[in-house]
Structure formats: structure tokens, C-alpha cells
Tab-separated table of C-alpha atoms (C1' of nucleotides) in Angstrom:
chain	number	residue	atom	x	y	z
A	1	MET	CA	323.637	11.074	229.101
A	2	LYS	CA	321.910	8.091	230.376
A	3	ALA	CA	323.479	4.377	228.839
A	4	GLY	CA	322.040	3.878	225.813
A	5	ALA	CA	319.964	7.579	224.640
A	6	ILE	CA	321.289	8.969	221.879
A	7	LYS	CA	321.188	12.571	220.120
A	8	ILE	CA	319.113	14.078	217.910
A	9	GLY	CA	321.722	13.516	214.870
A	10	GLU	CA	321.208	9.899	215.672
A	11	LEU	CA	318.371	9.153	216.027
A	12	ALA	CA	318.318	10.939	212.775
A	13	ARG	CA	320.634	8.562	210.922
A	14	ALA	CA	318.657	5.374	212.241
A	15	THR	CA	315.255	6.856	211.615
A	16	GLY	CA	316.676	8.454	208.115
A	17	THR	CA	314.440	11.502	209.539
A	18	LYS	CA	315.815	14.838	208.717
A	19	VAL	CA	317.461	16.558	212.897
A	20	GLU	CA	314.750	19.525	212.016
A	21	THR	CA	311.871	17.476	211.474
A	22	ILE	CA	312.553	15.078	214.887
A	23	ARG	CA	312.086	18.413	216.584
A	24	PHE	CA	308.959	19.968	214.322
A	25	TYR	CA	307.586	16.612	215.458
A	26	GLU	CA	308.102	17.329	219.087
A	27	LYS	CA	306.544	20.933	218.749
A	28	ILE	CA	303.106	19.466	216.916
A	29	GLY	CA	302.919	17.223	220.493
A	30	LEU	CA	303.898	14.477	217.659
A	31	LEU	CA	306.630	13.004	219.183
A	32	ALA	CA	307.601	13.938	223.081
A	33	GLU	CA	309.652	15.804	223.935
A	34	PRO	CA	313.035	13.900	225.411
A	35	SER	CA	315.040	14.539	227.856
A	36	ARG	CA	318.405	16.464	228.219
A	37	THR	CA	321.575	16.563	228.622
A	38	GLU	CA	324.083	18.807	230.902
A	39	GLY	CA	324.381	20.787	227.722
A	40	ASN	CA	320.553	20.932	227.095
A	41	TYR	CA	321.335	18.394	224.113
A	42	ARG	CA	317.916	16.769	223.135
A	43	ALA	CA	319.035	12.453	224.593
A	44	TYR	CA	316.438	9.993	222.922
A	45	GLY	CA	315.860	6.399	224.364
A	46	PRO	CA	314.807	3.604	222.924
A	47	ALA	CA	310.951	4.240	223.017
A	48	HIS	CA	311.955	7.617	221.265
A	49	LEU	CA	313.470	5.982	218.870
A	50	GLY	CA	310.560	2.829	218.883
A	51	ARG	CA	307.482	5.609	218.067
A	52	LEU	CA	309.611	7.749	215.746
A	53	SER	CA	310.487	4.499	213.397
A	54	PHE	CA	306.361	3.973	212.952
A	55	ILE	CA	306.130	7.808	212.542
A	56	ARG	CA	308.311	7.749	209.243
A	57	ARG	CA	306.763	4.100	208.114
A	58	SER	CA	303.414	4.981	208.362
A	59	ARG	CA	304.132	8.340	206.153
A	60	ASP	CA	306.389	6.292	203.923
A	61	LEU	CA	302.952	4.618	203.331
A	62	GLY	CA	300.923	8.672	202.339
A	63	PHE	CA	299.240	8.641	206.392
A	64	SER	CA	298.715	12.188	206.713
A	65	LEU	CA	300.045	13.679	209.951
A	66	ASP	CA	296.595	13.617	211.419
A	67	GLN	CA	296.506	9.886	210.707
A	68	VAL	CA	299.437	8.970	212.140
A	69	ARG	CA	298.311	10.926	215.172
A	70	ALA	CA	294.951	8.910	215.155
A	71	LEU	CA	296.825	5.107	214.572
A	72	LEU	CA	299.557	6.438	217.761
A	73	SER	CA	296.478	6.662	220.287
A	74	LEU	CA	295.241	3.619	219.124
A	75	SER	CA	297.869	1.255	218.997
A	76	ASP	CA	298.657	1.910	221.761
A	77	ASP	CA	295.346	1.107	223.278
A	78	ARG	CA	295.440	-2.795	223.194
A	79	ASN	CA	291.904	-3.115	223.980
A	80	GLN	CA	290.035	-2.973	220.809
A	81	PRO	CA	291.939	-0.547	218.356
A	82	CYS	CA	292.049	-2.997	215.134
A	83	ASP	CA	288.214	-2.214	213.803
A	84	ALA	CA	289.081	1.320	214.017
A	85	ILE	CA	292.874	1.452	212.632
A	86	ASP	CA	291.720	-1.107	210.119
A	87	LEU	CA	288.967	1.474	209.413
A	88	ILE	CA	292.194	4.128	208.865
A	89	ALA	CA	294.767	2.819	206.607
A	90	ARG	CA	290.931	1.109	203.886
A	91	GLU	CA	290.301	5.055	204.130
A	92	HIS	CA	293.798	5.497	202.450
A	93	LEU	CA	294.211	2.731	200.304
A	94	ARG	CA	290.599	4.485	198.446
A	95	ALA	CA	291.876	8.191	198.409
A	96	VAL	CA	295.328	5.976	196.738
A	97	ASP	CA	293.379	3.921	194.461
A	98	ALA	CA	291.462	7.972	193.441
A	99	LYS	CA	295.112	8.916	193.479
A	100	ILE	CA	295.748	6.492	190.754
A	101	ALA	CA	292.679	6.893	189.445
A	102	ASP	CA	293.012	11.280	188.908
A	103	LEU	CA	296.437	10.608	187.707
A	104	MET	CA	295.510	7.651	185.688
A	105	ALA	CA	293.143	9.852	183.102
A	106	LEU	CA	295.138	13.276	183.402
A	107	LYS	CA	298.091	10.835	181.469
A	108	GLN	CA	296.094	10.303	178.621
A	109	GLU	CA	294.257	13.856	178.402
A	110	LEU	CA	297.866	14.936	177.923
A	111	GLN	CA	299.787	12.089	176.289
A	112	SER	CA	296.837	13.026	173.417
A	113	ILE	CA	297.977	16.983	173.828
A	114	VAL	CA	301.399	15.572	173.407
A	115	GLY	CA	300.842	13.194	171.473
A	116	GLN	CA	303.251	9.973	170.511
A	117	SER	CA	305.215	11.133	168.566
A	118	HIS	CA	308.391	10.444	170.351
A	119	SER	CA	310.944	11.827	167.097
A	120	GLY	CA	311.797	14.579	167.389
A	121	SER	CA	309.770	16.909	164.876
A	122	VAL	CA	308.861	19.516	165.226
A	123	SER	CA	305.005	19.284	165.522
A	124	THR	CA	303.148	22.886	165.166
A	125	CYS	CA	302.699	22.932	168.179
A	126	ARG	CA	299.207	21.035	168.887
A	127	ILE	CA	300.542	21.922	172.581
A	128	VAL	CA	299.310	25.638	172.609
A	129	GLU	CA	296.526	25.492	170.415
A	130	ALA	CA	294.663	22.389	173.338
A	131	LEU	CA	295.506	24.800	176.031
A	132	GLU	CA	293.939	27.629	174.701
A	133	PRO	CA	290.479	28.370	174.656
A	134	LEU	CA	289.808	31.325	171.799
A	135	PRO	CA	289.969	31.244	167.886
A	136	HIS	CA	292.252	33.717	167.113
B	1	MET	CA	282.583	49.728	182.620
B	2	LYS	CA	283.119	49.605	178.785
B	3	ALA	CA	281.154	47.212	176.665
B	4	GLY	CA	281.753	43.781	176.832
B	5	ALA	CA	283.795	43.899	180.578
B	6	ILE	CA	282.740	41.823	182.670
B	7	LYS	CA	283.257	41.628	186.878
B	8	ILE	CA	285.299	39.643	188.889
B	9	GLY	CA	282.592	37.573	190.479
B	10	GLU	CA	281.632	36.805	186.226
B	11	LEU	CA	284.720	35.904	185.122
B	12	ALA	CA	285.439	33.480	188.151
B	13	ARG	CA	282.313	32.046	186.793
B	14	ALA	CA	283.004	31.920	183.483
B	15	THR	CA	286.610	30.565	183.749
B	16	GLY	CA	285.480	27.634	186.783
B	17	THR	CA	287.783	30.072	188.547
B	18	LYS	CA	287.565	31.426	192.793
B	19	VAL	CA	286.962	35.336	193.133
B	20	GLU	CA	290.413	34.479	195.488
B	21	THR	CA	292.730	32.604	193.422
B	22	ILE	CA	292.367	34.985	190.393
B	23	ARG	CA	293.509	37.952	192.857
B	24	PHE	CA	295.616	36.171	193.830
B	25	TYR	CA	297.185	34.462	190.037
B	26	GLU	CA	297.327	38.846	189.822
B	27	LYS	CA	298.997	39.228	192.554
B	28	ILE	CA	301.575	36.773	191.682
B	29	GLY	CA	301.458	38.371	188.679
B	30	LEU	CA	299.889	36.206	186.480
B	31	LEU	CA	296.909	37.438	185.410
B	32	ALA	CA	297.225	41.105	184.209
B	33	GLU	CA	295.943	44.085	185.913
B	34	PRO	CA	292.976	44.552	184.435
B	35	SER	CA	291.262	48.227	185.007
B	36	ARG	CA	289.064	49.700	187.425
B	37	THR	CA	285.484	51.133	186.852
B	38	GLU	CA	284.854	54.436	188.389
B	39	GLY	CA	283.623	51.622	191.902
B	40	ASN	CA	286.884	50.764	191.872
B	41	TYR	CA	286.054	46.721	190.401
B	42	ARG	CA	288.019	45.153	188.067
B	43	ALA	CA	286.694	45.096	185.000
B	44	TYR	CA	288.150	42.439	181.991
B	45	GLY	CA	287.997	41.965	178.849
B	46	PRO	CA	287.958	38.807	176.867
B	47	ALA	CA	292.143	39.042	176.615
B	48	HIS	CA	291.764	38.398	179.722
B	49	LEU	CA	289.067	35.844	179.907
B	50	GLY	CA	291.680	33.778	177.110
B	51	ARG	CA	294.191	34.202	179.535
B	52	LEU	CA	292.317	32.410	182.578
B	53	SER	CA	290.976	30.062	180.412
B	54	PHE	CA	295.116	29.226	179.477
B	55	ILE	CA	295.847	28.984	182.662
B	56	ARG	CA	292.830	27.259	184.329
B	57	ARG	CA	292.890	25.103	181.587
B	58	SER	CA	296.678	23.779	182.145
B	59	ARG	CA	297.402	23.996	185.743
B	60	ASP	CA	294.413	21.289	185.871
B	61	LEU	CA	295.963	19.480	183.772
B	62	GLY	CA	298.697	19.503	186.307
B	63	PHE	CA	301.256	22.215	185.595
B	64	SER	CA	303.117	24.294	187.876
B	65	LEU	CA	302.205	27.886	188.642
B	66	ASP	CA	305.889	28.013	187.548
B	67	GLN	CA	305.157	25.623	184.016
B	68	VAL	CA	302.101	27.613	183.377
B	69	ARG	CA	303.551	30.736	183.538
B	70	ALA	CA	306.403	29.210	181.347
B	71	LEU	CA	304.013	28.146	179.071
B	72	LEU	CA	302.349	31.765	178.694
B	73	SER	CA	305.384	33.317	177.608
B	74	LEU	CA	306.518	30.910	175.515
B	75	SER	CA	302.895	30.877	173.717
B	76	ASP	CA	302.634	34.218	173.661
B	77	ASP	CA	306.203	34.259	171.214
B	78	ARG	CA	304.909	33.272	168.447
B	79	ASN	CA	308.440	32.266	166.637
B	80	GLN	CA	309.520	29.482	167.529
B	81	PRO	CA	308.553	28.538	171.086
B	82	CYS	CA	307.342	25.128	170.228
B	83	ASP	CA	310.400	22.437	171.293
B	84	ALA	CA	310.317	24.461	174.778
B	85	ILE	CA	306.376	23.726	174.819
B	86	ASP	CA	306.870	20.408	174.329
B	87	LEU	CA	310.493	20.817	176.618
B	88	ILE	CA	307.693	20.910	179.004
B	89	ALA	CA	304.520	19.467	178.345
B	90	ARG	CA	307.246	15.624	177.869
B	91	GLU	CA	309.273	16.508	181.714
B	92	HIS	CA	305.600	16.881	183.589
B	93	LEU	CA	304.651	13.603	181.629
B	94	ARG	CA	306.973	11.829	182.827
B	95	ALA	CA	307.201	13.345	186.538
B	96	VAL	CA	302.834	11.971	186.233
B	97	ASP	CA	304.322	8.868	185.167
B	98	ALA	CA	306.998	8.727	188.484
B	99	LYS	CA	304.527	10.066	190.682
B	100	ILE	CA	301.969	6.814	189.431
B	101	ALA	CA	304.219	4.254	189.826
B	102	ASP	CA	305.553	5.455	193.460
B	103	LEU	CA	300.479	5.427	193.931
B	104	MET	CA	301.294	1.953	192.550
B	105	ALA	CA	304.419	1.019	194.664
B	106	LEU	CA	302.380	2.246	197.846
B	107	LYS	CA	299.030	0.599	197.272
B	108	GLN	CA	300.174	-2.455	196.313
B	109	GLU	CA	302.341	-1.971	200.110
B	110	LEU	CA	299.262	-0.921	202.024
B	111	GLN	CA	296.963	-4.240	201.058
B	112	SER	CA	299.609	-6.374	201.488
B	113	ILE	CA	299.889	-4.620	204.997
B	114	VAL	CA	295.476	-4.952	205.502
B	115	GLY	CA	295.021	-7.838	203.988
B	116	GLN	CA	292.129	-8.290	201.319
B	117	SER	CA	289.744	-10.105	203.558
B	118	HIS	CA	287.235	-7.212	202.882
B	119	SER	CA	284.488	-9.807	205.432
B	120	GLY	CA	284.406	-7.904	208.640
B	121	SER	CA	286.092	-10.135	210.621
B	122	VAL	CA	288.070	-8.565	212.942
B	123	SER	CA	292.074	-9.508	211.463
B	124	THR	CA	293.796	-9.705	215.189
B	125	CYS	CA	295.736	-5.692	213.670
B	126	ARG	CA	298.453	-6.688	211.166
B	127	ILE	CA	299.050	-3.661	210.070
B	128	VAL	CA	300.177	-2.007	213.828
B	129	GLU	CA	302.254	-5.058	213.565
B	130	ALA	CA	303.889	-4.345	210.190
B	131	LEU	CA	304.439	-0.224	210.658
B	132	GLU	CA	306.482	-1.155	214.863
B	133	PRO	CA	309.514	-1.521	214.223
B	134	LEU	CA	310.085	-3.383	217.340
B	135	PRO	CA	309.395	-7.083	218.922
B	136	HIS	CA	307.196	-6.482	222.130
C	1	DT	C1'	264.658	57.803	201.572
C	2	DA	C1'	266.381	54.530	203.136
C	3	DT	C1'	267.915	49.175	203.414
C	4	DG	C1'	268.702	44.890	202.441
C	5	DG	C1'	271.791	42.592	200.162
C	6	DA	C1'	274.809	40.877	196.466
C	7	DC	C1'	278.885	41.416	194.616
C	8	DC	C1'	283.279	43.745	195.697
C	9	DC	C1'	288.102	46.034	197.673
C	10	DT	C1'	292.617	45.387	200.487
C	11	DG	C1'	295.460	42.791	204.105
C	12	DT	C1'	296.446	39.009	206.461
C	13	DA	C1'	296.777	35.150	208.369
C	14	DG	C1'	295.749	30.044	208.003
C	15	DC	C1'	296.804	24.779	204.948
C	16	DC	C1'	299.808	21.145	204.888
C	17	DA	C1'	304.215	19.480	205.635
C	18	DC	C1'	308.431	20.614	206.268
C	19	DT	C1'	312.858	22.946	204.743
C	20	DA	C1'	316.028	26.086	205.057
C	21	DC	C1'	318.175	29.310	207.198
C	22	DA	C1'	320.118	32.628	211.221
C	23	DG	C1'	322.884	34.270	215.385
C	24	DG	C1'	324.765	31.639	218.743
C	25	DG	C1'	326.326	27.246	222.525
C	26	DT	C1'	328.666	22.651	223.367
C	27	DC	C1'	332.113	19.028	222.941
C	28	DA	C1'	335.979	16.622	221.427
C	29	DA	C1'	339.713	15.976	218.963
C	30	DG	C1'	344.753	17.397	217.881
D	1	DC	C1'	342.975	27.025	221.983
D	2	DT	C1'	341.113	26.420	217.749
D	3	DT	C1'	338.377	23.626	214.234
D	4	DG	C1'	335.035	22.015	213.365
D	5	DA	C1'	330.940	18.587	213.908
D	6	DC	C1'	327.483	18.544	216.064
D	7	DC	C1'	324.028	21.207	219.090
D	8	DC	C1'	320.328	24.964	220.099
D	9	DT	C1'	315.463	28.441	219.764
D	10	DG	C1'	312.744	31.581	216.734
D	11	DT	C1'	311.217	32.815	212.530
D	12	DA	C1'	310.545	32.639	207.504
D	13	DG	C1'	309.851	30.090	203.491
D	14	DT	C1'	307.688	27.037	200.495
D	15	DG	C1'	303.172	25.698	196.482
D	16	DG	C1'	298.706	27.048	196.025
D	17	DC	C1'	296.031	29.186	197.133
D	18	DT	C1'	291.848	29.437	200.895
D	19	DA	C1'	289.010	32.367	205.012
D	20	DC	C1'	288.515	35.241	207.034
D	21	DA	C1'	288.230	40.488	208.641
D	22	DG	C1'	286.126	44.566	208.124
D	23	DG	C1'	285.430	46.866	204.817
D	24	DG	C1'	282.754	49.743	200.397
D	25	DT	C1'	279.349	49.817	195.683
D	26	DC	C1'	275.487	48.760	193.586
D	27	DC	C1'	270.473	47.935	192.281
D	28	DA	C1'	266.109	46.347	193.703
D	29	DT	C1'	262.235	47.101	197.081
D	30	DA	C1'	259.373	49.620	200.730
DNA sequence: TATGGACCCTGTAGCCACTACAGGGTCAAG
DNA sequence: CTTGACCCTGTAGTGGCTACAGGGTCCATA
């Protein structure tokens, strides 16, 4: 193993990623295949570490793997990527906003069903009534 | 086909569910197998309609299929289901709240990366900088 | 009677982003 | 020389559908 090279477990710890996930990213072509040791262990260098950190950070921000792929290839091209990257990020922000709005509406409806009487009294199943469509 | 019985397509239209989804619910045991016509078509009655409406409504409210299964069996047992149902609903509400909080935090972070300068100027890629871990 | 089209059937594979095995091999410490 | 931590490949499973492929049924029209 070359100086500075690390094994998959170390890379996993360094980036907060599971070992299986790293292998998965390699399989789908998101993370480049590293060289191997004599014993056929993956040997990662600093470039892999940087790349995987970028991926992790993007994933944590909720970007899809396809979006991450696009972000990676755009950020590699150091000519005029900003507009395209901006677009992806803004689009994602829009989607997050939409999701929040959805969930807020959902919450409202759930609350109106459950009722805010948090006291332990038995609530004669308004919930079932709210779910059931037909009179019975 | 008995009087009042409907075919899968009609049930789908009546409940706003896709035909494939109805068959899927049947396969996983969520919706009872209906009787069949001579031509081997599924023939649904009013009970199926009620049941599927209940399922749809619960799904729309974000309950998982396992939760729906529990809600169904609890609401069938007309003795003392209320507490258990209440618990499921409240737990779901809690999960929705947590999800909303997650997304709000995410939105904050995304916004700070994208920047609120909505004017079309090129923003010298703060986004990439924010994603990249290492100085280069 | 033939034919077209709308509908239905079964069964399987694909989607996303992992996660969890099973069944082995490698390597360093004791 | 054995133990145990780590690594390897490959496959199957998760949730909740969705999309075929390759047929069958039913009804109306020509």
C-alpha cells in the first residue's frame, strides 16, 4: 500500500459513510475504482477522500444521486459551470420547499383528526370515523 | 357478475387508485381477494370499495402500509381500539413533525449556500466551494 | 362473422438509495 | 497457529409502487 493510501474502513470512518455504501458508489460509477493492494484490498488516496466527502455533503443536503453526478461533473469542468450548478441547487431548494408545504398541509389534517386534546381521555375514535368513508 | 359488483377499473376510478396498485394491495394481503366473473375478472362489492377508500385515505395522510394494516385490523375490532389507534396517529404526527424540522434545517442550509441574490448575476460558485471539503 | 379496441389477466423486472447477508480471504497481534 | 478485525464478491431485500410482456375477454360496429 502506497504512502498515504487508506483502506475502505478508514475512508468510511473519515467520511461518515458505510463501507457497503462506498462499494455501492463505486459500482454505480459515482466514485472511481481505486487501486488495490497485494491482498486485493481497495487502496484510496486523497482524491477519493475529497470526492467522497463532496458526495456525502451533497447527499446530506438532499441532492439525488443523479444530481450529485451532475454536480460532480460540472464542478470538475472549471470553465463556466456556475450557472448550471446554480440551477440544480435552486431547483432542489424549490423541491424542498414544496415538500415542506406538503408536509405542513398533511400535519394540519392529521392534527384535525387526532385532535389537540393531549389529555389521556378516550376520544371515541374520531380517527376511525375520519378514515372511514361510508356510514355504517 | 352480481348486481352492484364492479370491475377493477371502476374501483380504481372510484377510489383514485391505479389498477396495478389495487392488484398489489391484494397480493400483499391488504385488500381481500374478490370473487371472480366467468371470464376471470375481479368482481368487487361495496365492502371492497369501503376498504380501499380507507386505505387510500390513510395513505394520503402518510401512514405506511404497515400502519394502515394496523389501523384496519384495529378499526375492525369494535371493542376498545381507540387508544391503540390514537397511538399510531400521534406517533405518525410526531414523525411528520420531525420530517418537517429536518427539511426546514435543510432548507436553511441550502439557502445559505445558494445565497438569496436572485438576480441573474454569476455567483462565482460559492456552491462548489461549499461542497468541496479541501482547499485547492 | 370478423375485427377492432377497451378492458382484463398473470408474472416479472425496474425504480431509489442503500442495507444485509452468505461464504469466503487477508492480516496483524498474542 | 489461532483468534478476531477487517476485507472481498455477489445476491437479495427494503417500501410502495410502476411498467412492461404476452396473453385473454367482452362488446360494438362493419
